Short mmCIF file of C-alpha atoms in Angstrom, two decimals:
data_model
loop_
_atom_site.label_atom_id
_atom_site.label_comp_id
_atom_site.label_asym_id
_atom_site.label_seq_id
_atom_site.Cartn_x
_atom_site.Cartn_y
_atom_site.Cartn_z
CA MET A 1 -19.77 -52.80 -53.65
CA ALA A 2 -20.09 -51.91 -49.95
CA GLU A 3 -23.08 -49.66 -50.65
CA SER A 4 -24.81 -52.37 -52.65
CA ARG A 5 -24.31 -54.91 -49.83
CA LYS A 6 -25.67 -52.40 -47.33
CA LYS A 7 -28.75 -51.72 -49.51
CA LEU A 8 -29.33 -55.45 -50.01
CA ALA A 9 -29.11 -56.15 -46.28
CA LEU A 10 -31.56 -53.36 -45.46
CA ASP A 11 -33.92 -54.58 -48.17
CA VAL A 12 -33.81 -58.14 -46.75
CA TYR A 13 -34.58 -56.79 -43.28
CA ALA A 14 -37.41 -54.56 -44.57
CA THR A 15 -38.93 -57.48 -46.49
CA MET A 16 -38.74 -59.72 -43.43
CA LYS A 17 -40.54 -57.09 -41.33
CA THR A 18 -43.48 -56.98 -43.79
CA LYS A 19 -44.18 -60.69 -43.43
CA THR A 20 -46.79 -62.09 -41.06
CA PRO A 21 -45.79 -64.67 -38.42
CA GLU A 22 -47.40 -67.36 -40.57
CA GLU A 23 -45.41 -66.30 -43.63
CA LEU A 24 -42.20 -66.31 -41.63
CA LYS A 25 -42.88 -69.83 -40.37
CA ALA A 26 -43.54 -70.95 -43.93
CA ALA A 27 -40.30 -69.48 -45.31
CA ASP A 28 -37.96 -71.91 -47.03
CA ALA A 29 -34.36 -72.68 -46.03
CA LYS A 30 -33.02 -70.33 -48.70
CA SER A 31 -34.72 -67.40 -46.94
CA GLY A 32 -32.99 -68.37 -43.71
CA ALA A 33 -29.60 -68.27 -45.44
CA PHE A 34 -30.36 -64.79 -46.81
CA TRP A 35 -31.30 -63.62 -43.31
CA VAL A 36 -27.95 -64.81 -41.96
CA LEU A 37 -25.98 -62.97 -44.67
CA ALA A 38 -28.01 -59.80 -44.16
CA ALA A 39 -27.52 -60.06 -40.38
CA LEU A 40 -23.75 -60.17 -40.84
CA GLU A 41 -23.80 -57.04 -43.00
CA LEU A 42 -26.01 -55.20 -40.50
CA ARG A 43 -23.61 -56.16 -37.71
CA ASN A 44 -20.77 -54.56 -39.68
CA LEU A 45 -22.91 -51.42 -39.77
CA LYS A 46 -23.34 -51.71 -35.96
CA ARG A 47 -27.09 -52.12 -36.40
CA PHE A 48 -27.22 -54.87 -33.82
CA SER A 49 -30.95 -54.74 -33.12
CA GLU A 50 -31.91 -55.44 -36.76
CA SER A 51 -29.10 -58.01 -37.02
CA ASN A 52 -30.41 -59.91 -34.00
CA GLU A 53 -33.98 -59.88 -35.33
CA LEU A 54 -32.81 -61.47 -38.57
CA LEU A 55 -30.76 -64.05 -36.67
CA GLU A 56 -33.72 -64.97 -34.48
CA GLN A 57 -35.78 -65.62 -37.60
CA ALA A 58 -32.87 -67.54 -39.17
CA LEU A 59 -32.62 -69.66 -36.02
CA SER A 60 -36.34 -70.51 -36.09
CA ASN A 61 -36.01 -71.32 -39.79
CA SER A 62 -33.01 -73.60 -39.20
CA ILE A 63 -34.74 -75.44 -36.35
CA LYS A 64 -37.77 -76.04 -38.61
CA HIS A 65 -35.79 -77.30 -41.61
CA PHE A 66 -32.72 -78.91 -40.06
CA GLY A 67 -33.39 -79.50 -36.36
CA GLU A 68 -32.71 -77.76 -33.05
CA ASN A 69 -29.10 -78.97 -32.78
CA SER A 70 -28.25 -78.67 -36.46
CA GLU A 71 -25.14 -77.00 -37.79
CA GLU A 72 -27.31 -74.23 -39.29
CA ALA A 73 -29.05 -73.53 -35.97
CA ILE A 74 -25.75 -73.48 -34.11
CA GLN A 75 -24.33 -71.04 -36.67
CA SER A 76 -27.20 -68.62 -35.97
CA LEU A 77 -26.61 -68.98 -32.22
CA GLN A 78 -22.89 -68.28 -32.66
CA LEU A 79 -23.61 -65.12 -34.62
CA MET A 80 -26.12 -63.96 -32.01
CA LEU A 81 -23.52 -64.67 -29.31
CA ASP A 82 -20.95 -62.56 -31.15
CA ASN A 83 -23.48 -59.72 -31.43
CA PHE A 84 -24.21 -59.80 -27.70
CA MET A 85 -20.48 -59.82 -26.87
CA LEU A 86 -19.91 -56.80 -29.12
CA GLN A 87 -22.84 -55.02 -27.46
CA LYS A 88 -21.53 -56.03 -24.01
CA LYS A 89 -24.88 -57.64 -23.23
CA PHE A 90 -23.21 -60.30 -21.14
CA SER A 91 -26.35 -61.82 -19.64
CA ASP A 92 -27.77 -62.45 -23.12
CA ALA A 93 -24.36 -63.66 -24.28
CA GLU A 94 -24.15 -66.17 -21.42
CA PHE A 95 -27.67 -67.46 -22.14
CA THR A 96 -26.90 -67.88 -25.85
CA ALA A 97 -23.52 -69.55 -25.26
CA ARG A 98 -25.14 -72.02 -22.87
CA LYS A 99 -27.60 -72.95 -25.64
CA ILE A 100 -24.62 -73.87 -27.82
CA LEU A 101 -23.14 -75.94 -24.97
CA ASN A 102 -26.46 -77.72 -24.47
CA ALA A 103 -26.51 -78.61 -28.18
CA HIS A 104 -23.13 -80.29 -27.69
CA TYR A 105 -24.12 -82.10 -24.53
CA SER A 106 -27.37 -83.29 -26.15
CA ASN A 107 -25.93 -84.97 -29.22
CA GLY A 108 -22.35 -83.84 -29.71
CA GLN A 109 -23.10 -81.87 -32.87
CA VAL A 110 -20.86 -78.94 -31.85
CA THR A 111 -17.23 -79.06 -33.01
CA ARG A 112 -14.47 -79.01 -30.41
CA ALA A 113 -13.34 -75.56 -31.55
CA THR A 114 -16.87 -74.14 -31.25
CA LEU A 115 -17.29 -75.78 -27.87
CA ILE A 116 -14.05 -74.25 -26.54
CA GLU A 117 -14.96 -70.83 -27.94
CA SER A 118 -18.42 -71.02 -26.34
CA LEU A 119 -16.96 -72.03 -22.98
CA GLN A 120 -14.59 -69.06 -23.13
CA LYS A 121 -17.40 -66.67 -23.98
CA VAL A 122 -19.58 -68.03 -21.18
CA ALA A 123 -16.62 -67.50 -18.86
CA ILE A 124 -16.11 -63.90 -19.99
CA SER A 125 -19.84 -63.18 -19.73
CA CYS A 126 -20.03 -64.66 -16.23
CA ASP A 127 -17.00 -62.70 -15.10
CA MET A 128 -18.42 -59.43 -16.43
CA GLN A 129 -21.55 -60.12 -14.36
CA GLY A 130 -19.48 -60.73 -11.23
CA LYS A 131 -19.82 -64.52 -11.34
CA THR A 132 -16.10 -65.23 -11.25
CA LYS A 133 -16.38 -68.71 -9.73
CA GLU A 134 -18.64 -69.85 -12.58
CA ALA A 135 -16.29 -68.18 -15.06
CA LYS A 136 -13.37 -70.18 -13.64
CA GLU A 137 -15.33 -73.44 -13.89
CA MET A 138 -16.14 -72.78 -17.56
CA ILE A 139 -12.57 -71.94 -18.51
CA GLU A 140 -11.29 -75.01 -16.66
CA GLN A 141 -13.45 -77.09 -19.00
CA ALA A 142 -11.95 -75.29 -21.99
CA VAL A 143 -8.41 -75.96 -20.73
CA ARG A 144 -9.22 -79.66 -20.25
CA LEU A 145 -10.60 -79.83 -23.80
CA PHE A 146 -7.37 -78.35 -25.14
CA GLU A 147 -5.31 -80.82 -23.13
CA SER A 148 -7.32 -83.78 -24.43
CA GLN A 149 -5.95 -83.12 -27.94
CA GLU A 150 -2.59 -84.01 -29.43
CA ASN A 151 -0.22 -81.07 -29.93
CA TYR A 152 -2.41 -78.91 -27.73
CA GLU A 153 0.29 -76.39 -26.82
CA THR A 154 -1.00 -73.58 -29.03
CA VAL A 155 -1.64 -69.85 -28.69
CA GLY A 156 -5.31 -70.69 -28.03
CA TYR A 157 -4.35 -72.98 -25.16
CA ALA A 158 -2.00 -70.35 -23.70
CA THR A 159 -4.79 -67.76 -23.92
CA ALA A 160 -7.16 -70.08 -22.06
CA LEU A 161 -4.49 -70.57 -19.37
CA GLN A 162 -4.18 -66.79 -19.00
CA GLN A 163 -7.95 -66.51 -18.59
CA LEU A 164 -7.89 -69.28 -16.01
CA ALA A 165 -5.01 -67.57 -14.20
CA SER A 166 -6.88 -64.25 -14.11
CA PHE A 167 -10.05 -65.80 -12.68
CA THR A 168 -8.01 -67.83 -10.18
CA ASP A 169 -6.18 -64.69 -9.08
CA ALA A 170 -9.47 -62.82 -8.68
CA LEU A 171 -10.64 -65.64 -6.39
CA GLN A 172 -7.54 -64.97 -4.21
CA ASP A 173 -5.65 -68.18 -5.06
CA HIS A 174 -2.56 -66.22 -6.08
CA ILE A 175 -0.07 -69.08 -5.95
CA LEU A 176 -2.12 -71.27 -8.31
CA ALA A 177 -2.68 -68.24 -10.56
CA GLU A 178 1.08 -67.75 -10.72
CA GLN A 179 1.51 -71.35 -11.88
CA HIS A 180 -1.06 -70.87 -14.66
CA PHE A 181 0.57 -67.63 -15.84
CA ARG A 182 4.04 -69.20 -15.89
CA LYS A 183 2.73 -72.18 -17.85
CA SER A 184 1.07 -69.82 -20.34
CA ILE A 185 4.34 -67.91 -20.76
CA ALA A 186 6.27 -71.12 -21.36
CA VAL A 187 3.82 -72.22 -24.07
CA LEU A 188 3.78 -68.81 -25.76
CA GLU A 189 7.57 -68.55 -25.78
CA LYS A 190 7.71 -72.00 -27.33
CA VAL A 191 5.11 -71.19 -30.01
CA ASN A 192 5.57 -67.48 -30.69
CA GLY A 193 9.08 -66.79 -29.50
CA PHE A 194 10.14 -64.60 -26.60
CA GLU A 195 9.15 -61.22 -28.00
CA SER A 196 5.40 -61.04 -28.58
CA VAL A 197 2.46 -59.01 -27.30
CA SER A 198 0.76 -62.15 -25.98
CA VAL A 199 3.81 -62.93 -23.82
CA ALA A 200 3.76 -59.31 -22.62
CA SER A 201 0.12 -59.73 -21.52
CA ALA A 202 1.01 -62.87 -19.59
CA TYR A 203 3.86 -61.08 -17.80
CA HIS A 204 1.49 -58.29 -16.79
CA GLY A 205 -0.87 -60.85 -15.26
CA LEU A 206 2.04 -62.59 -13.56
CA GLY A 207 3.11 -59.27 -12.04
CA CYS A 208 -0.38 -58.72 -10.64
CA CYS A 209 -0.58 -62.09 -8.90
CA LEU A 210 2.99 -61.79 -7.56
CA GLU A 211 2.17 -58.36 -6.13
CA SER A 212 -0.92 -59.84 -4.45
CA GLN A 213 1.26 -62.42 -2.66
CA GLY A 214 2.77 -59.72 -0.47
CA GLN A 215 5.88 -57.69 0.09
CA THR A 216 8.30 -60.62 -0.27
CA ARG A 217 7.26 -61.00 -3.94
CA TRP A 218 7.11 -57.30 -4.86
CA LEU A 219 10.54 -57.20 -6.46
CA GLU A 220 9.62 -60.18 -8.67
CA ALA A 221 6.35 -58.44 -9.51
CA GLU A 222 8.23 -55.30 -10.57
CA MET A 223 10.50 -57.37 -12.80
CA ALA A 224 7.46 -59.02 -14.42
CA PHE A 225 5.81 -55.66 -15.14
CA ARG A 226 9.05 -54.28 -16.58
CA LYS A 227 9.39 -57.39 -18.73
CA SER A 228 5.86 -56.80 -20.03
CA ILE A 229 6.68 -53.19 -20.95
CA ASP A 230 9.96 -54.20 -22.57
CA LEU A 231 8.27 -56.90 -24.68
CA ARG A 232 5.59 -54.50 -25.89
CA LYS A 233 8.27 -52.01 -26.92
CA LYS A 234 10.20 -54.69 -28.80
CA ALA A 235 7.06 -55.98 -30.52
CA ALA A 236 5.96 -52.49 -31.59
CA LYS A 237 6.20 -51.84 -35.32
CA SER A 238 5.47 -48.12 -34.98
CA ASP A 239 4.92 -45.41 -32.34
CA LYS A 240 1.20 -46.08 -32.63
CA ASP A 241 1.73 -49.56 -31.17
CA LEU A 242 3.13 -47.93 -28.01
CA LYS A 243 0.05 -45.77 -27.49
CA THR A 244 -2.34 -48.34 -26.10
CA ALA A 245 -4.58 -48.49 -23.06
CA VAL A 246 -3.00 -51.82 -22.08
CA LEU A 247 0.53 -50.38 -21.97
CA ALA A 248 -0.74 -47.38 -19.99
CA LEU A 249 -2.29 -49.80 -17.48
CA THR A 250 1.04 -51.61 -17.01
CA PHE A 251 2.87 -48.32 -16.48
CA HIS A 252 0.24 -47.23 -13.94
CA THR A 253 0.23 -50.56 -12.09
CA LEU A 254 4.02 -50.56 -11.89
CA ALA A 255 3.98 -46.94 -10.69
CA GLU A 256 1.73 -47.86 -7.77
CA LEU A 257 3.91 -50.86 -6.93
CA CYS A 258 7.08 -48.73 -6.94
CA LEU A 259 5.32 -46.28 -4.62
CA LYS A 260 4.52 -49.12 -2.21
CA ARG A 261 8.14 -50.23 -2.36
CA GLY A 262 9.24 -46.70 -1.44
CA ASP A 263 10.75 -45.83 -4.82
CA VAL A 264 8.83 -42.59 -5.27
CA PHE A 265 11.12 -41.33 -8.04
CA GLN A 266 10.43 -44.35 -10.26
CA SER A 267 6.74 -44.16 -9.42
CA MET A 268 6.63 -40.52 -10.50
CA LYS A 269 8.30 -41.31 -13.83
CA LEU A 270 6.06 -44.28 -14.58
CA ILE A 271 2.77 -42.57 -13.74
CA GLY A 272 3.88 -39.71 -16.00
CA GLN A 273 4.26 -42.16 -18.88
CA ALA A 274 0.84 -43.64 -18.15
CA ALA A 275 -0.70 -40.15 -18.13
CA LYS A 276 0.95 -39.26 -21.44
CA ILE A 277 -0.28 -42.42 -23.18
CA ARG A 278 -3.82 -42.04 -21.85
CA SER A 279 -3.94 -38.43 -23.02
CA GLU A 280 -2.97 -39.58 -26.51
CA VAL A 281 -5.32 -42.58 -26.53
CA PHE A 282 -8.41 -41.10 -24.87
CA GLY A 283 -7.83 -37.34 -25.22
CA ASN A 284 -6.52 -34.72 -22.78
CA ASP A 285 -9.97 -34.04 -21.33
CA SER A 286 -10.99 -37.67 -20.90
CA SER A 287 -11.65 -39.06 -17.43
CA GLU A 288 -8.86 -41.61 -17.93
CA ALA A 289 -6.28 -38.92 -18.70
CA THR A 290 -7.58 -36.49 -16.05
CA LEU A 291 -7.54 -39.04 -13.22
CA THR A 292 -4.07 -40.29 -14.16
CA LYS A 293 -2.73 -36.73 -14.34
CA LYS A 294 -4.23 -36.09 -10.91
CA ARG A 295 -2.45 -39.17 -9.58
CA GLU A 296 0.79 -38.00 -11.21
CA ASN A 297 0.48 -34.69 -9.36
CA GLU A 298 -0.14 -36.52 -6.06
CA ILE A 299 2.94 -38.70 -6.47
CA THR A 300 5.05 -35.71 -7.53
CA GLU A 301 3.99 -33.91 -4.35
CA ILE A 302 5.02 -36.96 -2.30
CA TRP A 303 8.41 -36.94 -3.99
CA LYS A 304 8.86 -33.20 -3.36
CA GLU A 305 7.84 -33.60 0.26
CA ASN A 306 10.25 -36.50 0.77
CA ASN A 307 13.15 -34.70 -0.88
CA ASN A 308 12.17 -31.14 -0.06
CA ASN A 309 13.65 -30.39 -3.51
CA ASP A 310 15.41 -26.99 -3.48
CA ASN A 311 15.54 -26.67 0.30
CA SER A 312 17.42 -29.88 0.97
CA ASP A 313 21.00 -30.89 0.41
CA LYS A 314 20.15 -34.58 0.42
CA PRO A 315 22.07 -36.13 -2.50
CA LEU A 316 20.37 -38.30 -5.08
CA THR A 317 20.95 -42.04 -4.87
CA HIS A 318 23.04 -43.77 -7.53
CA SER A 319 19.82 -45.41 -8.76
CA GLU A 320 18.11 -42.04 -9.22
CA ILE A 321 21.10 -40.54 -11.03
CA ARG A 322 21.44 -43.57 -13.30
CA SER A 323 17.74 -43.59 -14.04
CA GLY A 324 17.69 -39.85 -14.74
CA THR A 325 20.70 -40.13 -17.04
CA ASN A 326 19.08 -43.00 -18.95
CA ASP A 327 15.92 -40.95 -19.36
CA ILE A 328 17.93 -38.03 -20.73
CA ASN A 329 19.67 -40.29 -23.25
CA ASN A 330 16.38 -41.85 -24.35
CA SER A 331 14.78 -38.41 -24.68
CA LEU A 332 17.71 -37.24 -26.80
CA ILE A 333 17.19 -40.19 -29.15
CA GLY A 334 13.50 -39.30 -29.38
CA ASN A 335 14.20 -35.56 -29.85
CA ASN A 336 12.13 -34.93 -26.71
CA CYS A 337 13.49 -31.64 -25.35
CA GLU A 338 10.45 -31.20 -23.07
CA GLU A 339 11.28 -34.37 -21.13
CA ILE A 340 14.95 -33.40 -20.77
CA ILE A 341 14.00 -30.00 -19.36
CA ARG A 342 11.48 -31.64 -17.02
CA ILE A 343 14.20 -33.94 -15.61
CA MET A 344 16.68 -31.05 -15.43
CA LYS A 345 14.26 -28.90 -13.42
CA LEU A 346 13.29 -31.83 -11.23
CA TYR A 347 16.89 -32.22 -10.02
CA PRO A 348 18.41 -28.72 -9.94
CA LYS A 349 20.98 -29.76 -7.32
CA SER A 350 22.28 -32.79 -9.14
CA GLN A 351 25.56 -31.91 -10.78
CA THR A 352 25.44 -35.01 -13.00
CA ILE A 353 21.86 -34.45 -14.18
CA GLN A 354 22.56 -30.81 -15.00
CA GLU A 355 25.75 -31.64 -16.87
CA LYS A 356 24.08 -34.41 -18.93
CA SER A 357 20.97 -32.30 -19.59
CA PHE A 358 22.95 -29.37 -20.97
CA ALA A 359 25.03 -31.69 -23.16
CA ALA A 360 21.88 -33.31 -24.57
CA LEU A 361 20.02 -30.03 -25.15
CA GLN A 362 22.91 -28.65 -27.23
CA LYS A 363 22.09 -31.31 -29.82
CA LEU A 364 18.42 -30.30 -29.89
CA VAL A 365 18.92 -26.57 -30.48
CA ASP A 366 17.14 -25.86 -33.77
CA GLN A 367 14.40 -23.55 -35.01
CA GLU A 368 11.75 -26.16 -34.25
CA ASN A 369 12.63 -26.25 -30.53
CA ILE A 370 13.68 -22.61 -30.00
CA ALA A 371 10.09 -21.45 -29.37
CA TYR A 372 9.74 -23.95 -26.54
CA PHE A 373 13.10 -22.97 -25.05
CA LEU A 374 11.98 -19.33 -24.99
CA LYS A 375 8.62 -20.26 -23.50
CA VAL A 376 10.17 -22.09 -20.52
CA ASP A 377 13.00 -19.54 -20.14
CA LEU A 378 15.76 -22.08 -20.65
CA VAL A 379 18.36 -19.29 -20.70
CA GLY A 380 17.36 -18.16 -17.21
CA PHE A 381 17.48 -21.70 -15.84
CA VAL A 382 20.93 -22.34 -17.36
CA PHE A 383 22.34 -19.26 -15.63
CA GLU A 384 20.76 -20.33 -12.31
CA SER A 385 22.24 -23.80 -12.63
CA MET A 386 25.66 -22.43 -13.59
CA GLU A 387 25.66 -20.28 -10.45
CA ARG A 388 24.50 -23.18 -8.27
CA HIS A 389 27.24 -25.47 -9.61
CA ILE A 390 29.92 -22.79 -10.00
CA GLU A 391 32.56 -25.11 -8.48
CA PHE A 392 32.05 -27.80 -11.10
CA ALA A 393 33.89 -27.06 -14.31
CA ASN A 394 32.02 -29.63 -16.42
CA VAL A 395 28.63 -28.11 -15.57
CA VAL A 396 29.94 -24.61 -16.28
CA GLN A 397 31.50 -25.77 -19.57
CA ASN A 398 28.29 -27.44 -20.79
CA SER A 399 26.25 -24.43 -19.65
CA LEU A 400 28.35 -22.07 -21.75
CA SER A 401 28.31 -24.43 -24.71
CA LEU A 402 24.49 -24.58 -24.60
CA LEU A 403 24.19 -20.81 -24.21
CA GLY A 404 26.51 -20.39 -27.20
CA ARG A 405 24.33 -22.65 -29.37
CA LEU A 406 21.22 -20.71 -28.33
CA ALA A 407 22.90 -17.36 -29.05
CA TYR A 408 24.05 -18.53 -32.48
CA GLU A 409 20.64 -19.89 -33.50
CA ASP A 410 18.29 -17.15 -32.32
CA GLU A 411 18.38 -13.37 -31.76
CA GLN A 412 15.84 -13.53 -28.94
CA CYS A 413 17.96 -16.07 -27.09
CA LEU A 414 21.02 -13.90 -27.59
CA SER A 415 19.11 -10.89 -26.28
CA ARG A 416 18.11 -12.80 -23.13
CA ILE A 417 21.68 -13.95 -22.57
CA ARG A 418 22.93 -10.36 -22.79
CA GLU A 419 20.15 -9.24 -20.47
CA LYS A 420 20.66 -11.92 -17.84
CA GLY A 421 24.32 -12.68 -17.56
CA MET A 422 27.22 -11.32 -19.57
CA ASP A 423 28.94 -10.47 -16.27
CA LYS A 424 28.32 -14.03 -15.07
CA ILE A 425 30.00 -15.37 -18.18
CA LYS A 426 33.04 -13.17 -17.57
CA PHE A 427 33.13 -14.31 -13.95
CA VAL A 428 33.16 -18.06 -14.72
CA MET A 429 35.82 -17.45 -17.37
CA SER A 430 38.02 -15.80 -14.73
CA LYS A 431 37.33 -18.67 -12.32
CA PHE A 432 38.54 -21.33 -14.77
CA PRO A 433 41.42 -19.69 -16.68
CA SER A 434 43.06 -23.06 -17.41
CA ARG A 435 39.99 -24.61 -19.03
CA PRO A 436 40.36 -23.83 -22.76
CA LEU A 437 36.79 -24.82 -23.72
CA ILE A 438 35.29 -22.58 -21.03
CA GLN A 439 37.41 -19.72 -22.38
CA ARG A 440 36.46 -20.45 -25.97
CA TYR A 441 32.71 -20.82 -25.37
CA GLY A 442 32.68 -17.70 -23.20
CA ASP A 443 34.54 -15.63 -25.81
CA GLU A 444 32.16 -16.76 -28.56
CA ILE A 445 29.13 -15.56 -26.56
CA LEU A 446 30.75 -12.25 -25.61
CA ASN A 447 31.65 -11.56 -29.24
CA TYR A 448 28.22 -12.23 -30.75
#
């Protein structure tokens, strides 16, 4: 069926191209209708040039048979407008949309819905050309048209409010933009409920305009961005829904805000999530992924410089420990051993992080993950951590338990344990003679 439609559309276009200008002018209204249908099929094939040629002929045909402001002529203009928007030819899109508006202002033939849609597309086209003030004026008209109706509080109205808020924010009126975003959120929550992607988009915009209002609003901005992320996660029906450019943008924006607020640790985590999503969406070698990864490295270096990692005895804050622990728990749920090891290595001096990491990794020891554990020399790191935290029985106990699981599951792991630290195991057993689990785990390893 699809092939037959494609062939028919191409045949209609080819036939049209063989006709002289006089024959085209003489074509009946039925020919114009065929041109419109063929244009739609060619658009689906992304053959925009041929589609636009057919629509131009259909428009001329409609004007001849039905009049310049007829429903048929406006339909051709709408389809041309859609083509230009898809092609990102915003100057042509603006020109075409204004023709539709003129048809309305001339004799009111355009429906309210078409008028609002055209105003929104003019606004988008103007904004993409850098004419933000004109874009704002167009969208204000669309908002007023919505508000002139009964029961106007719809998703469409809320979307128009978000567009108005974005243009207002771009024109530096951040307080008015905030009002528009909050109104949009209120409408969307009323219509769609609290957990929807459209509400998440509005919270992202709200965060941006709050951030622009200065340091006194930064905490509110952070809360808005986090709300946006949380809503997208709740609305996701699959992992694929969490791998979007929009979510990556929110993570990145929030990362930069946290950096400005001095929370380098949170910034580092968030930019890492943005980098991961962009790698999955655009590809590891894409400019989006490469630039974000570069930024992640820059922020990581700032964090290392501030904390002087291994060479400093500065303790982690309660916020950092709580955040790290939450990340470990979430990674355990997602079977993400790589992330747990990254956090563990990031905070080698944190007794709590080491203890929680070892406990979590025990549950992820299987043949699927063993190869990665060997690659990153997990055994060596566990021994280093056990030595560093030799005074803390819980760290030592979880270290031995993890080493025991590795030894039981894999010969190579057992070989590395024997190579790196049987004497160390005996030493910690002698240090904690009254801890039965330390004695038990140690004995199990020694007897493998």
